[in-house]
Amino acid sequence: MEKAALRLDEEEVIDLPVASGTDKQQAIDIQGLRAATGLVTLDPGYANTAETTSSVTFIDGEAGVLRYRGYPVDQLVDHSSFLEVAYLLDNAELPTDEELDYFRNRVSEHCALPKGFEKVLESVPDGTHPMQKLAVSVTLLGSSRSDRPKGSEAYVSDFIRLIAMMPTLVAWSYRSGHDQVYIKPDPDLGYVANFLNMTFHPGQGDYRPTEAHIKAMEALLILHADHGQNLSTSAVRLVGSGRTDVYSSICAGVLALSGPLHGGANQRVIEMLEEILAAGGNTRLFMDRAKDREDPFRLMGFGHRVYKNVDPRALIIKRYARDMVDKNSSRLFDLAMRLEKEALADDFFVSRRIYPNVDYYSGIIYQAMGFPTEMFTVLFALGRLPGWLSQLREMMRESNAPIKRPRQLYTGYPKRDFPTRSDR
Ligand code: ACO
């Protein structure tokens, strides 16, 4: 299809071009619509709107396919590392040995936080959620740059700096909430092992993360690394379109991710499973609540705007969860599998095509590794960072990337005259 005809009333027909993407994806291009007709489109939630073209991530929601720069995500999980995937997302190609070494070295050089930065984490009020701590610290990282290069070097340098410092920020935001001494980065351990070391080292004596934990963490970070124009990525691009600095755009992504319908769902899944256990494991009660249209309760970790048959990330994560569960977490894992089985046999969920999503089993792995629930969404942010940055760069490379400014269909009062106070 090259054109779509839009009929207005009986007689007027407007031809709209149809744009083609990879694997037969197509979109009606309405950029000329308003100029030609005076009309705008109405699409709350953007369920039918491609806001941009993008060559970063391919998703086929019907077939359950996810590829970064063309590579199936399961292959990347099996054969790659998170740093390699971060490079791939930003550069569109996998790195050669030399390129990867160079990238790794530059990341290693920048993983220490600016001097005195620990005071930022300590000065936030007790009880602040780690996502809010992360948002504050990411913004402040931007203001702590007196040495910022100019032009395109600036982006590369901010990319490296954020990828390098994020694990330190995440680990320290965890420790600052638990009155633990900060563990300095040791980049020689490798990106993921260094992160786990900074998070879990007891402060004294020896600690080394297990190979199983490193592998599972790599896999989870890779699986979260990008996901097209999701809410937080859209927030990053929206804010960036106003030409904010990179750090402010990423801060917007962190805050957008924190909501329970988006990245905050992984924390809520565990809370839900624990609530079900506390209620004697009565899954029926919670299924009924999820189906009750008067009750705002939803099965957390279920459903997705794009995936309508299977979320490929959830399948891989479930496999890792099965391998990781220990005595403590197996009760939750068994319950999660039972709830999944019941939901997938229930007409309410089947007819609405609601399946486990990326957040359903990830918390079980994080819990088995020792992370408290309030850290789960921060771990999601650590994984999603390269996606946010690559998408932002892709947008900024467009010549004259327009400021994003949706229109609206106004449905309020028509014009009326100001009444004096005694007439109201
Ligand atoms: N539990 C119960 N009912 C659900 C669920 C759920 N998890 N998800 C969707 N539904 C129902 C809705 O109530 C609605 O029913 P109705 O047609 O009778 O009104 C129908 O399914 C369609 O739901 P929408 O909210 O319109 O679907 P949408 O595509 O807009 O939402 C979303 C997707 C937000 C993820 C939703 O499925 C949800 O709230 N899930 C729970 C939270 C969650 O797990 N979020 C993480 C998503 S993955 C990510 O962001 C990283």
Tab-separated table of C-alpha atoms and ligand atoms in Angstrom:
chain	number	residue	atom	x	y	z
A	1	MET	CA	0.000	0.000	0.000
A	2	GLU	CA	1.439	3.372	-0.959
A	3	LYS	CA	-1.466	5.666	-0.242
A	4	ALA	CA	-4.533	5.731	1.968
A	5	ALA	CA	-7.624	7.654	0.918
A	6	LEU	CA	-9.458	9.652	3.552
A	7	ARG	CA	-13.048	10.520	2.645
A	8	LEU	CA	-14.400	13.704	4.245
A	9	ASP	CA	-18.200	13.832	4.141
A	10	GLU	CA	-19.410	12.571	0.805
A	11	GLU	CA	-17.369	14.248	-1.827
A	12	GLU	CA	-13.879	15.286	-0.684
A	13	VAL	CA	-11.186	12.595	-0.731
A	14	ILE	CA	-7.654	13.252	0.527
A	15	ASP	CA	-4.772	10.943	-0.337
A	16	LEU	CA	-2.396	10.309	2.526
A	17	PRO	CA	1.024	8.720	1.922
A	18	VAL	CA	1.740	5.374	3.601
A	19	ALA	CA	5.235	5.051	5.082
A	20	SER	CA	6.941	1.647	5.201
A	21	GLY	CA	9.151	0.229	7.906
A	22	THR	CA	11.037	-3.028	8.425
A	23	ASP	CA	9.217	-6.378	8.162
A	24	LYS	CA	6.199	-4.930	6.355
A	25	GLN	CA	5.282	-2.457	9.102
A	26	GLN	CA	3.300	0.449	7.649
A	27	ALA	CA	1.953	3.771	8.893
A	28	ILE	CA	-0.405	6.334	7.394
A	29	ASP	CA	1.588	9.542	7.335
A	30	ILE	CA	-0.691	12.335	8.515
A	31	GLN	CA	1.892	15.113	8.659
A	32	GLY	CA	0.075	17.026	5.929
A	33	LEU	CA	-3.426	16.364	7.283
A	34	ARG	CA	-4.068	19.540	9.212
A	35	ALA	CA	-2.717	21.794	6.493
A	36	ALA	CA	-4.945	20.060	3.921
A	37	THR	CA	-8.130	19.695	5.966
A	38	GLY	CA	-7.902	21.720	9.192
A	39	LEU	CA	-8.425	18.439	11.071
A	40	VAL	CA	-6.282	16.824	13.728
A	41	THR	CA	-6.368	13.178	14.886
A	42	LEU	CA	-7.584	12.031	18.303
A	43	ASP	CA	-5.749	9.067	19.854
A	44	PRO	CA	-5.653	9.091	23.677
A	45	GLY	CA	-2.863	6.840	24.932
A	46	TYR	CA	-1.287	6.851	21.421
A	47	ALA	CA	-2.414	3.243	20.863
A	48	ASN	CA	-2.627	3.924	17.095
A	49	THR	CA	0.059	6.543	16.771
A	50	ALA	CA	3.669	6.067	15.715
A	51	GLU	CA	5.176	9.216	17.190
A	52	THR	CA	8.420	8.778	15.297
A	53	THR	CA	10.366	6.511	13.006
A	54	SER	CA	13.138	4.707	14.844
A	55	SER	CA	15.823	2.215	13.900
A	56	VAL	CA	16.799	1.181	17.420
A	57	THR	CA	14.347	-1.529	18.475
A	58	PHE	CA	11.931	-3.713	16.525
A	59	ILE	CA	8.867	-5.034	18.329
A	60	ASP	CA	6.160	-7.264	16.882
A	61	GLY	CA	3.583	-7.389	19.655
A	62	GLU	CA	1.435	-10.030	17.973
A	63	ALA	CA	4.297	-12.450	17.351
A	64	GLY	CA	6.152	-11.652	20.593
A	65	VAL	CA	9.328	-10.514	18.827
A	66	LEU	CA	11.894	-8.085	20.238
A	67	ARG	CA	15.127	-7.157	18.457
A	68	TYR	CA	17.750	-4.520	19.209
A	69	ARG	CA	19.267	-3.132	15.997
A	70	GLY	CA	18.076	-6.303	14.259
A	71	TYR	CA	19.463	-8.820	16.750
A	72	PRO	CA	16.899	-11.039	18.549
A	73	VAL	CA	17.028	-10.260	22.246
A	74	ASP	CA	17.361	-13.939	23.239
A	75	GLN	CA	20.569	-14.179	21.169
A	76	LEU	CA	21.933	-11.083	22.866
A	77	VAL	CA	21.128	-12.552	26.299
A	78	ASP	CA	22.862	-15.820	25.410
A	79	HIS	CA	25.967	-14.418	23.735
A	80	SER	CA	26.491	-10.816	24.754
A	81	SER	CA	27.076	-8.559	27.758
A	82	PHE	CA	25.144	-5.515	28.909
A	83	LEU	CA	27.976	-3.156	27.988
A	84	GLU	CA	28.159	-4.655	24.512
A	85	VAL	CA	24.406	-4.183	24.133
A	86	ALA	CA	24.676	-0.573	25.342
A	87	TYR	CA	27.292	0.009	22.632
A	88	LEU	CA	25.106	-1.718	20.052
A	89	LEU	CA	22.035	0.360	20.884
A	90	ASP	CA	23.906	3.609	20.529
A	91	ASN	CA	26.159	2.769	17.577
A	92	ALA	CA	23.805	0.476	15.626
A	93	GLU	CA	26.585	-2.120	15.254
A	94	LEU	CA	28.162	-4.611	17.610
A	95	PRO	CA	31.660	-3.526	18.659
A	96	THR	CA	34.847	-5.194	17.456
A	97	ASP	CA	37.252	-6.371	20.190
A	98	GLU	CA	39.162	-3.090	19.990
A	99	GLU	CA	36.023	-0.976	20.046
A	100	LEU	CA	34.657	-2.871	23.046
A	101	ASP	CA	37.965	-2.536	24.920
A	102	TYR	CA	38.039	1.176	24.228
A	103	PHE	CA	34.406	1.582	25.333
A	104	ARG	CA	34.976	-0.493	28.489
A	105	ASN	CA	38.068	1.507	29.385
A	106	ARG	CA	36.281	4.800	28.987
A	107	VAL	CA	33.381	3.556	31.126
A	108	SER	CA	35.878	2.333	33.750
A	109	GLU	CA	37.552	5.747	33.875
A	110	HIS	CA	34.287	7.487	34.757
A	111	CYS	CA	32.548	5.236	37.275
A	112	ALA	CA	33.550	7.240	40.359
A	113	LEU	CA	31.016	9.885	41.364
A	114	PRO	CA	32.112	13.538	41.506
A	115	LYS	CA	33.834	14.527	44.747
A	116	GLY	CA	31.448	15.057	47.660
A	117	PHE	CA	28.539	13.503	45.800
A	118	GLU	CA	27.772	11.079	48.637
A	119	LYS	CA	26.509	14.090	50.612
A	120	VAL	CA	23.713	14.476	48.047
A	121	LEU	CA	22.485	10.972	48.792
A	122	GLU	CA	22.772	11.483	52.532
A	123	SER	CA	20.913	14.769	52.555
A	124	VAL	CA	17.645	13.425	51.125
A	125	PRO	CA	14.996	12.822	53.815
A	126	ASP	CA	14.765	9.344	55.367
A	127	GLY	CA	12.241	7.142	53.638
A	128	THR	CA	12.758	8.729	50.189
A	129	HIS	CA	12.145	6.084	47.526
A	130	PRO	CA	15.358	5.099	45.684
A	131	MET	CA	13.774	6.171	42.357
A	132	GLN	CA	13.412	9.708	43.698
A	133	LYS	CA	16.971	9.585	44.987
A	134	LEU	CA	18.093	8.456	41.564
A	135	ALA	CA	16.172	11.231	39.807
A	136	VAL	CA	17.685	13.893	42.060
A	137	SER	CA	21.199	12.568	41.688
A	138	VAL	CA	21.008	12.185	37.911
A	139	THR	CA	19.906	15.815	37.584
A	140	LEU	CA	22.712	16.941	39.849
A	141	LEU	CA	25.273	14.955	37.874
A	142	GLY	CA	24.476	17.322	35.015
A	143	SER	CA	25.127	20.388	37.111
A	144	SER	CA	28.422	18.968	38.363
A	145	ARG	CA	30.024	19.194	34.915
A	146	SER	CA	32.383	22.069	34.568
A	147	ASP	CA	34.436	20.196	31.957
A	148	ARG	CA	31.645	19.462	29.481
A	149	PRO	CA	32.901	19.270	25.906
A	150	LYS	CA	30.965	20.984	23.132
A	151	GLY	CA	29.117	19.680	20.070
A	152	SER	CA	28.725	15.994	19.276
A	153	GLU	CA	31.606	15.088	21.657
A	154	ALA	CA	29.348	16.330	24.462
A	155	TYR	CA	26.780	13.630	23.811
A	156	VAL	CA	29.380	10.864	23.617
A	157	SER	CA	30.918	12.086	26.816
A	158	ASP	CA	27.545	12.294	28.636
A	159	PHE	CA	26.641	8.811	27.336
A	160	ILE	CA	29.853	7.312	28.733
A	161	ARG	CA	29.561	9.254	31.964
A	162	LEU	CA	25.957	8.217	32.642
A	163	ILE	CA	26.495	4.561	31.715
A	164	ALA	CA	29.599	4.567	33.928
A	165	MET	CA	28.161	6.347	36.957
A	166	MET	CA	24.678	4.852	37.062
A	167	PRO	CA	25.723	1.592	38.833
A	168	THR	CA	27.586	3.647	41.448
A	169	LEU	CA	24.551	5.888	41.971
A	170	VAL	CA	22.193	2.927	42.240
A	171	ALA	CA	24.447	1.015	44.633
A	172	TRP	CA	25.066	4.050	46.805
A	173	SER	CA	21.417	5.035	46.869
A	174	TYR	CA	20.776	1.554	48.274
A	175	ARG	CA	23.523	1.820	50.883
A	176	SER	CA	22.604	5.353	51.929
A	177	GLY	CA	19.153	4.046	52.869
A	178	HIS	CA	20.667	1.261	54.935
A	179	ASP	CA	23.341	3.260	56.799
A	180	GLN	CA	26.123	1.320	55.152
A	181	VAL	CA	29.555	2.593	54.178
A	182	TYR	CA	30.022	3.309	50.486
A	183	ILE	CA	32.098	0.839	48.537
A	184	LYS	CA	34.261	2.492	45.905
A	185	PRO	CA	33.907	1.284	42.319
A	186	ASP	CA	36.353	-1.390	41.212
A	187	PRO	CA	35.966	-1.440	37.417
A	188	ASP	CA	38.470	-4.294	37.088
A	189	LEU	CA	35.718	-6.606	38.326
A	190	GLY	CA	33.632	-5.933	35.212
A	191	TYR	CA	30.539	-3.740	34.893
A	192	VAL	CA	27.977	-6.035	36.520
A	193	ALA	CA	30.242	-7.619	39.150
A	194	ASN	CA	31.428	-4.146	40.157
A	195	PHE	CA	27.814	-3.061	40.575
A	196	LEU	CA	26.955	-6.092	42.721
A	197	ASN	CA	30.121	-5.566	44.757
A	198	MET	CA	29.297	-1.901	45.410
A	199	THR	CA	25.772	-2.919	46.438
A	200	PHE	CA	26.316	-5.977	48.595
A	201	HIS	CA	29.868	-5.845	49.935
A	202	PRO	CA	29.492	-5.996	53.738
A	203	GLY	CA	32.159	-3.309	54.186
A	204	GLN	CA	34.699	-5.639	55.753
A	205	GLY	CA	36.202	-8.940	54.675
A	206	ASP	CA	35.806	-10.591	51.331
A	207	TYR	CA	32.811	-10.555	49.070
A	208	ARG	CA	32.532	-11.733	45.495
A	209	PRO	CA	29.230	-11.996	43.626
A	210	THR	CA	28.535	-15.502	42.357
A	211	GLU	CA	28.767	-16.273	38.643
A	212	ALA	CA	25.057	-17.175	38.685
A	213	HIS	CA	24.158	-13.735	40.072
A	214	ILE	CA	26.362	-11.946	37.545
A	215	LYS	CA	24.844	-13.917	34.673
A	216	ALA	CA	21.266	-13.318	35.797
A	217	MET	CA	21.923	-9.603	36.306
A	218	GLU	CA	23.508	-9.284	32.836
A	219	ALA	CA	20.459	-11.007	31.357
A	220	LEU	CA	18.006	-8.774	33.196
A	221	LEU	CA	19.850	-5.605	32.238
A	222	ILE	CA	19.971	-6.666	28.586
A	223	LEU	CA	16.272	-7.514	28.578
A	224	HIS	CA	15.403	-4.091	29.974
A	225	ALA	CA	17.828	-2.136	27.764
A	226	ASP	CA	15.295	-0.726	25.302
A	227	HIS	CA	11.689	-1.091	24.329
A	228	GLY	CA	10.770	1.341	21.602
A	229	GLN	CA	8.564	4.304	22.419
A	230	ASN	CA	7.442	3.190	25.873
A	231	LEU	CA	6.311	5.734	28.469
A	232	SER	CA	9.699	6.552	30.008
A	233	THR	CA	11.512	6.684	26.653
A	234	SER	CA	8.776	8.939	25.316
A	235	ALA	CA	9.247	11.137	28.396
A	236	VAL	CA	12.997	11.323	27.705
A	237	ARG	CA	12.377	12.307	24.084
A	238	LEU	CA	9.573	14.736	24.921
A	239	VAL	CA	11.650	16.594	27.488
A	240	GLY	CA	14.763	16.427	25.277
A	241	SER	CA	12.843	17.936	22.355
A	242	GLY	CA	12.866	21.191	24.315
A	243	ARG	CA	16.702	20.995	24.130
A	244	THR	CA	17.221	20.323	27.819
A	245	ASP	CA	20.573	18.847	28.813
A	246	VAL	CA	20.881	15.054	28.644
A	247	TYR	CA	20.705	14.672	32.436
A	248	SER	CA	17.344	16.454	32.712
A	249	SER	CA	15.901	14.245	29.965
A	250	ILE	CA	17.156	11.094	31.705
A	251	CYS	CA	15.741	12.363	34.998
A	252	ALA	CA	12.338	12.622	33.272
A	253	GLY	CA	12.749	8.997	32.170
A	254	VAL	CA	13.542	7.868	35.715
A	255	LEU	CA	10.465	9.582	37.111
A	256	ALA	CA	8.206	8.306	34.326
A	257	LEU	CA	9.476	4.778	34.903
A	258	SER	CA	8.596	4.858	38.594
A	259	GLY	CA	4.815	4.567	38.110
A	260	PRO	CA	3.146	1.247	39.013
A	261	LEU	CA	1.689	0.815	35.518
A	262	HIS	CA	5.201	1.057	34.034
A	263	GLY	CA	8.527	0.123	35.697
A	264	GLY	CA	7.107	0.358	39.208
A	265	ALA	CA	5.139	-2.830	38.511
A	266	ASN	CA	8.070	-5.127	39.415
A	267	GLN	CA	7.969	-3.932	43.032
A	268	ARG	CA	4.178	-4.218	43.098
A	269	VAL	CA	4.284	-7.811	41.823
A	270	ILE	CA	6.216	-8.982	44.869
A	271	GLU	CA	4.004	-6.924	47.180
A	272	MET	CA	0.949	-8.506	45.549
A	273	LEU	CA	2.342	-12.046	45.831
A	274	GLU	CA	3.207	-11.447	49.487
A	275	GLU	CA	-0.295	-10.114	50.100
A	276	ILE	CA	-1.760	-13.244	48.507
A	277	LEU	CA	0.464	-15.453	50.678
A	278	ALA	CA	-0.576	-13.504	53.769
A	279	ALA	CA	-4.198	-14.104	52.770
A	280	GLY	CA	-3.537	-17.850	52.889
A	281	GLY	CA	-2.615	-18.178	49.210
A	282	ASN	CA	-6.167	-17.549	48.063
A	283	THR	CA	-5.502	-16.603	44.423
A	284	ARG	CA	-9.208	-16.766	43.542
A	285	LEU	CA	-9.919	-13.795	45.795
A	286	PHE	CA	-7.347	-11.660	43.955
A	287	MET	CA	-8.395	-12.879	40.516
A	288	ASP	CA	-11.955	-11.878	41.356
A	289	ARG	CA	-10.773	-8.477	42.513
A	290	ALA	CA	-8.785	-8.000	39.275
A	291	LYS	CA	-11.913	-8.827	37.273
A	292	ASP	CA	-14.221	-6.586	39.301
A	293	ARG	CA	-14.719	-3.416	37.232
A	294	GLU	CA	-15.501	-1.442	40.435
A	295	ASP	CA	-12.192	-2.436	42.057
A	296	PRO	CA	-9.060	-0.576	40.882
A	297	PHE	CA	-6.915	-3.648	41.733
A	298	ARG	CA	-5.065	-5.195	38.761
A	299	LEU	CA	-2.926	-8.282	38.541
A	300	MET	CA	0.483	-6.638	38.630
A	301	GLY	CA	2.988	-7.894	36.066
A	302	PHE	CA	0.171	-8.839	33.707
A	303	GLY	CA	-0.842	-7.126	30.493
A	304	HIS	CA	0.997	-5.018	27.974
A	305	ARG	CA	0.033	-2.336	25.504
A	306	VAL	CA	2.045	-3.924	22.693
A	307	TYR	CA	2.444	-7.641	23.463
A	308	LYS	CA	-0.850	-9.430	22.994
A	309	ASN	CA	0.271	-13.080	22.936
A	310	VAL	CA	3.540	-13.321	24.770
A	311	ASP	CA	6.150	-10.946	26.143
A	312	PRO	CA	9.400	-12.616	24.988
A	313	ARG	CA	11.288	-11.011	27.872
A	314	ALA	CA	8.971	-12.652	30.413
A	315	LEU	CA	9.721	-16.127	28.998
A	316	ILE	CA	13.482	-15.658	29.360
A	317	ILE	CA	13.161	-14.103	32.810
A	318	LYS	CA	10.964	-16.968	33.996
A	319	ARG	CA	13.717	-19.397	32.956
A	320	TYR	CA	16.299	-17.480	34.987
A	321	ALA	CA	13.895	-17.212	37.936
A	322	ARG	CA	13.448	-20.979	37.928
A	323	ASP	CA	17.237	-21.412	38.130
A	324	MET	CA	17.712	-18.769	40.795
A	325	VAL	CA	15.017	-19.460	43.357
A	326	ASP	CA	16.188	-20.553	46.758
A	327	LYS	CA	14.265	-21.757	49.794
A	328	ASN	CA	12.992	-18.261	50.618
A	329	SER	CA	11.890	-17.192	47.170
A	330	SER	CA	10.501	-20.533	45.990
A	331	ARG	CA	7.208	-19.948	47.820
A	332	LEU	CA	6.705	-16.767	45.807
A	333	PHE	CA	7.835	-18.418	42.575
A	334	ASP	CA	5.449	-21.349	43.036
A	335	LEU	CA	2.632	-18.932	43.803
A	336	ALA	CA	3.515	-16.781	40.768
A	337	MET	CA	3.384	-19.838	38.502
A	338	ARG	CA	0.042	-20.931	39.979
A	339	LEU	CA	-1.440	-17.463	39.501
A	340	GLU	CA	-0.143	-17.349	35.921
A	341	LYS	CA	-1.689	-20.736	35.169
A	342	GLU	CA	-5.042	-19.693	36.602
A	343	ALA	CA	-5.048	-16.360	34.770
A	344	LEU	CA	-4.154	-17.985	31.443
A	345	ALA	CA	-7.101	-20.347	31.847
A	346	ASP	CA	-9.545	-17.591	32.745
A	347	ASP	CA	-11.710	-16.099	30.028
A	348	PHE	CA	-11.385	-12.553	31.431
A	349	PHE	CA	-7.620	-12.548	30.843
A	350	VAL	CA	-7.655	-14.714	27.709
A	351	SER	CA	-10.277	-12.584	25.937
A	352	ARG	CA	-8.364	-9.380	26.780
A	353	ARG	CA	-5.068	-11.021	25.821
A	354	ILE	CA	-3.441	-10.310	29.175
A	355	TYR	CA	-0.210	-12.266	29.764
A	356	PRO	CA	2.732	-11.989	32.160
A	357	ASN	CA	5.002	-9.112	31.201
A	358	VAL	CA	8.680	-8.322	31.849
A	359	ASP	CA	7.918	-7.324	35.440
A	360	TYR	CA	6.192	-10.515	36.520
A	361	TYR	CA	9.165	-12.767	37.291
A	362	SER	CA	12.030	-10.245	37.473
A	363	GLY	CA	11.334	-9.335	41.121
A	364	ILE	CA	11.657	-12.975	42.131
A	365	ILE	CA	15.205	-13.017	40.768
A	366	TYR	CA	16.067	-9.686	42.380
A	367	GLN	CA	14.715	-10.939	45.681
A	368	ALA	CA	16.704	-14.169	45.445
A	369	MET	CA	19.811	-12.023	44.870
A	370	GLY	CA	19.123	-10.041	48.042
A	371	PHE	CA	17.715	-6.770	46.690
A	372	PRO	CA	14.919	-5.229	48.776
A	373	THR	CA	11.697	-4.614	46.826
A	374	GLU	CA	12.114	-0.826	46.736
A	375	MET	CA	15.270	-1.322	44.620
A	376	PHE	CA	13.562	-3.253	41.824
A	377	THR	CA	12.477	-0.265	39.752
A	378	VAL	CA	15.907	1.339	40.142
A	379	LEU	CA	17.399	-1.814	38.637
A	380	PHE	CA	14.989	-1.421	35.734
A	381	ALA	CA	16.280	2.145	35.284
A	382	LEU	CA	19.884	0.902	35.283
A	383	GLY	CA	18.972	-1.473	32.466
A	384	ARG	CA	16.887	1.029	30.467
A	385	LEU	CA	19.517	3.800	30.532
A	386	PRO	CA	21.270	2.863	27.238
A	387	GLY	CA	17.884	2.724	25.511
A	388	TRP	CA	16.922	6.174	26.773
A	389	LEU	CA	20.264	7.605	25.692
A	390	SER	CA	20.258	5.967	22.270
A	391	GLN	CA	16.711	7.064	21.547
A	392	LEU	CA	17.510	10.587	22.644
A	393	ARG	CA	20.555	10.669	20.394
A	394	GLU	CA	18.521	9.292	17.493
A	395	MET	CA	16.004	12.097	17.929
A	396	MET	CA	18.618	14.810	18.252
A	397	ARG	CA	20.316	13.629	15.061
A	398	GLU	CA	17.207	14.488	13.062
A	399	SER	CA	17.831	17.826	11.456
A	400	ASN	CA	15.639	20.351	13.246
A	401	ALA	CA	14.102	17.756	15.582
A	402	PRO	CA	10.808	19.517	16.293
A	403	ILE	CA	9.709	20.367	19.799
A	404	LYS	CA	7.037	17.832	20.757
A	405	ARG	CA	3.737	19.524	21.214
A	406	PRO	CA	0.573	17.433	20.789
A	407	ARG	CA	-2.681	19.156	19.907
A	408	GLN	CA	-5.965	18.607	21.704
A	409	LEU	CA	-9.651	18.515	20.903
A	410	TYR	CA	-11.104	21.181	23.165
A	411	THR	CA	-14.456	20.145	24.693
A	412	GLY	CA	-14.894	22.856	27.343
A	413	TYR	CA	-17.116	25.952	27.408
A	414	PRO	CA	-17.480	27.990	24.241
A	415	LYS	CA	-16.667	31.701	24.557
A	416	ARG	CA	-18.623	33.413	27.326
A	417	ASP	CA	-18.444	36.904	28.840
A	418	PHE	CA	-16.984	37.645	32.237
A	419	PRO	CA	-19.813	38.057	34.806
A	420	THR	CA	-19.503	40.458	37.724
A	421	ARG	CA	-19.187	38.720	41.086
A	422	SER	CA	-22.789	39.531	42.051
A	423	ASP	CA	-24.028	37.767	38.862
A	424	ARG	CA	-22.289	34.424	39.569
B	1	ACO	N1	-5.237	-6.948	35.628
B	1	ACO	C1	-6.565	-6.884	35.418
B	1	ACO	N2	-7.120	-6.352	34.326
B	1	ACO	C2	-6.303	-5.858	33.387
B	1	ACO	C3	-4.903	-5.884	33.516
B	1	ACO	C4	-4.374	-6.449	34.688
B	1	ACO	N3	-3.047	-6.512	34.878
B	1	ACO	N4	-4.356	-5.318	32.433
B	1	ACO	C5	-5.352	-4.949	31.636
B	1	ACO	N5	-6.531	-5.268	32.216
B	1	ACO	C6	-7.884	-5.081	31.646
B	1	ACO	C7	-8.352	-3.644	31.842
B	1	ACO	O1	-9.051	-3.489	33.050
B	1	ACO	C8	-9.237	-3.491	30.627
B	1	ACO	O2	-10.462	-4.160	30.874
B	1	ACO	P1	-11.846	-3.588	30.241
B	1	ACO	O3	-11.674	-3.744	28.756
B	1	ACO	O4	-12.893	-4.431	30.826
B	1	ACO	O5	-11.922	-2.153	30.692
B	1	ACO	C9	-8.510	-4.266	29.549
B	1	ACO	O6	-7.773	-5.274	30.257
B	1	ACO	C10	-7.552	-3.435	28.730
B	1	ACO	O7	-6.681	-2.767	29.634
B	1	ACO	P2	-5.992	-1.391	29.337
B	1	ACO	O8	-5.552	-0.756	30.613
B	1	ACO	O9	-6.883	-0.581	28.424
B	1	ACO	O10	-4.757	-1.890	28.490
B	1	ACO	P3	-3.500	-1.043	28.168
B	1	ACO	O11	-2.886	-1.663	26.989
B	1	ACO	O12	-3.841	0.394	28.086
B	1	ACO	O13	-2.611	-1.207	29.486
B	1	ACO	C11	-1.063	-1.975	31.059
B	1	ACO	C12	-1.461	-1.946	29.576
B	1	ACO	C13	-1.026	-0.553	31.635
B	1	ACO	C14	0.323	-2.557	31.175
B	1	ACO	C15	-2.090	-2.839	31.850
B	1	ACO	O14	-2.128	-4.140	31.312
B	1	ACO	C16	-1.786	-2.886	33.351
B	1	ACO	O15	-2.224	-1.990	34.087
B	1	ACO	N6	-1.044	-3.913	33.829
B	1	ACO	C17	-0.683	-4.005	35.237
B	1	ACO	C18	0.540	-3.148	35.546
B	1	ACO	C19	1.799	-3.706	34.915
B	1	ACO	O16	2.121	-4.878	35.034
B	1	ACO	N7	2.554	-2.804	34.272
B	1	ACO	C20	3.836	-3.142	33.645
B	1	ACO	C21	3.713	-3.135	32.154
B	1	ACO	S1	5.247	-3.562	31.378
B	1	ACO	C22	6.171	-2.153	31.499
B	1	ACO	O17	5.692	-1.055	31.462
B	1	ACO	C23	7.586	-2.296	31.705
